[in-house]
Short mmCIF file of C-alpha atoms in Angstrom, two decimals:
data_model
loop_
_atom_site.label_atom_id
_atom_site.label_comp_id
_atom_site.label_asym_id
_atom_site.label_seq_id
_atom_site.Cartn_x
_atom_site.Cartn_y
_atom_site.Cartn_z
CA UNK A 1 106.61 4.96 4.00
CA UNK A 2 105.11 5.41 7.33
CA UNK A 3 102.42 7.81 6.02
CA UNK A 4 101.77 5.43 3.54
CA UNK A 5 100.66 2.12 6.10
CA UNK A 6 98.57 4.76 8.20
CA UNK A 7 96.84 6.05 4.81
CA UNK A 8 96.32 2.32 4.23
CA UNK A 9 95.04 1.30 7.69
CA UNK A 10 92.76 4.38 8.18
CA UNK A 11 91.19 3.36 4.14
CA UNK A 12 90.75 -0.06 5.50
CA UNK A 13 89.05 0.96 8.47
CA UNK A 14 86.80 3.11 7.05
CA UNK A 15 85.90 0.50 4.99
CA UNK A 16 85.41 -2.19 7.07
CA UNK A 17 82.88 -0.03 9.37
CA UNK A 18 81.26 1.07 5.87
CA UNK A 19 77.36 0.26 6.86
CA UNK A 20 76.20 -1.88 3.87
CA UNK A 21 73.22 -0.67 1.92
CA UNK A 22 70.26 -2.44 2.80
CA UNK A 23 67.83 -2.66 -0.11
CA UNK A 24 64.02 -2.68 0.47
CA UNK A 25 60.72 -2.13 -0.75
CA UNK A 26 58.61 -3.24 -2.78
CA UNK A 27 60.82 -3.95 -5.68
CA UNK A 28 61.93 -6.52 -3.74
CA UNK A 29 59.35 -7.87 -2.15
CA UNK A 30 57.66 -8.08 -5.51
CA UNK A 31 60.68 -10.55 -6.53
CA UNK A 32 59.47 -13.07 -3.95
CA UNK A 33 55.77 -12.49 -3.67
CA UNK A 34 53.50 -14.48 -6.40
CA UNK A 35 51.18 -12.85 -8.14
CA UNK A 36 47.82 -13.13 -6.76
CA UNK A 37 45.77 -13.73 -10.25
CA UNK A 38 48.81 -16.53 -11.03
CA UNK A 39 46.63 -18.33 -14.10
CA UNK A 40 48.48 -21.62 -13.27
CA UNK A 41 48.53 -22.24 -9.94
CA UNK A 42 51.73 -24.53 -8.20
CA UNK A 43 51.08 -28.12 -8.95
CA UNK A 44 53.09 -30.64 -7.31
CA UNK A 45 54.52 -33.57 -9.15
CA UNK A 46 55.87 -35.33 -6.15
CA UNK A 47 55.24 -39.12 -4.58
CA UNK A 48 55.73 -40.15 -1.59
CA UNK A 49 56.63 -43.52 -2.81
CA UNK A 50 59.21 -42.47 -5.86
CA UNK A 51 61.91 -43.83 -3.74
CA UNK A 52 60.80 -46.79 -3.56
CA UNK A 53 61.59 -47.66 -7.02
CA UNK A 54 65.38 -46.55 -6.71
CA UNK A 55 66.00 -49.57 -4.66
CA UNK A 56 68.55 -51.10 -4.77
CA UNK A 57 68.17 -55.29 -4.42
CA UNK A 58 68.61 -57.04 -1.48
CA UNK A 59 68.94 -60.40 -0.58
CA UNK A 60 68.12 -62.88 1.74
CA UNK A 61 71.67 -63.27 3.55
CA UNK A 62 72.33 -59.47 3.66
CA UNK A 63 69.09 -59.50 6.16
CA UNK A 64 70.60 -62.38 7.94
CA UNK A 65 73.48 -60.16 9.38
CA UNK A 66 70.68 -58.30 11.55
CA UNK A 67 70.99 -58.86 15.17
CA UNK A 68 70.61 -56.04 16.96
CA UNK A 69 66.94 -54.48 16.62
CA UNK A 70 69.06 -50.97 17.36
CA UNK A 71 70.80 -51.51 14.30
CA UNK A 72 66.81 -51.50 12.82
CA UNK A 73 65.48 -47.83 11.21
CA UNK A 74 61.20 -48.23 10.66
CA UNK A 75 60.63 -45.28 8.33
CA UNK A 76 56.74 -44.73 7.23
CA UNK A 77 55.95 -43.80 3.56
CA UNK A 78 52.58 -42.15 2.19
CA UNK A 79 51.59 -41.56 6.21
CA UNK A 80 47.58 -40.11 6.10
CA UNK A 81 47.50 -40.05 2.45
CA UNK A 82 45.20 -42.05 -0.09
CA UNK A 83 48.80 -41.92 -3.01
CA UNK A 84 47.46 -45.85 -4.11
CA UNK A 85 50.52 -47.12 -2.12
CA UNK A 86 50.26 -51.53 -3.07
CA UNK A 87 52.73 -53.82 -1.48
CA UNK A 88 54.86 -55.12 -4.64
CA UNK A 89 55.79 -51.14 -5.50
CA UNK A 90 59.02 -51.63 -3.24
CA UNK A 91 61.85 -54.46 -3.41
CA UNK A 92 60.48 -56.04 -0.24
CA UNK A 93 57.99 -58.46 -1.80
CA UNK A 94 60.72 -61.30 -1.42
CA UNK A 95 61.79 -60.78 2.08
CA UNK A 96 58.63 -60.08 4.35
CA UNK A 97 59.25 -64.03 5.26
CA UNK A 98 62.78 -63.14 5.94
CA UNK A 99 61.73 -60.05 7.88
CA UNK A 100 59.57 -62.31 9.65
CA UNK A 101 61.63 -64.81 10.96
CA UNK A 102 64.22 -61.92 12.32
CA UNK A 103 63.89 -60.98 16.16
CA UNK A 104 65.48 -58.03 15.63
CA UNK A 105 63.00 -56.71 13.01
CA UNK A 106 60.59 -57.63 14.05
CA UNK A 107 61.05 -55.78 17.79
CA UNK A 108 61.62 -52.87 15.53
CA UNK A 109 58.45 -53.29 13.75
CA UNK A 110 56.17 -54.30 16.60
CA UNK A 111 57.92 -51.25 18.54
CA UNK A 112 56.70 -48.92 15.85
CA UNK A 113 53.08 -50.70 15.90
CA UNK A 114 53.82 -52.38 12.28
CA UNK A 115 54.26 -55.96 10.83
CA UNK A 116 56.34 -57.87 8.12
CA UNK A 117 53.27 -56.90 5.60
CA UNK A 118 53.27 -53.38 5.86
CA UNK A 119 57.23 -53.55 4.76
CA UNK A 120 57.36 -52.24 1.33
CA UNK A 121 60.92 -50.94 0.51
CA UNK A 122 64.45 -52.42 2.13
CA UNK A 123 67.12 -50.28 2.15
CA UNK A 124 70.94 -52.10 3.44
CA UNK A 125 72.71 -48.96 5.08
CA UNK A 126 75.65 -51.02 5.80
CA UNK A 127 76.49 -54.43 6.78
CA UNK A 128 74.47 -54.96 9.82
CA UNK A 129 72.29 -52.01 9.45
CA UNK A 130 69.00 -51.49 7.72
CA UNK A 131 66.16 -49.15 6.82
CA UNK A 132 62.83 -50.89 6.29
CA UNK A 133 60.18 -48.69 4.32
CA UNK A 134 56.69 -49.33 5.64
CA UNK A 135 53.15 -48.45 5.16
CA UNK A 136 50.25 -49.63 7.63
CA UNK A 137 48.27 -51.26 5.48
CA UNK A 138 46.39 -53.07 8.67
CA UNK A 139 45.51 -50.23 9.97
#
């Protein structure tokens, strides 16, 4: 029994210390590199304002709970790109007046050099926490 235990331990040690073979060469590289004459170039269908269509409705009384500018995240969308973003693509159209009347949201917007008219989307992430999606229409 002792001999069997010693042999089993030696086999386990030999297996765990054995080097792992690494496969390299042209066959592996070929899997990860696109052919140089690929007839179909990669085309992105990503649009930076796609997620604005998936924002749920936010009510004015939900925005009234926001009292701390540190609970307001200002997130720019479509910066530096011409995607034809228009103000009514998100869910902020009817909320801009309420945003303009909120000290906390205005402090957060001014801190990032944006105005209420730049807000295109609003996402509540808690009872007193909000993300304002903005695009620099005024620049």
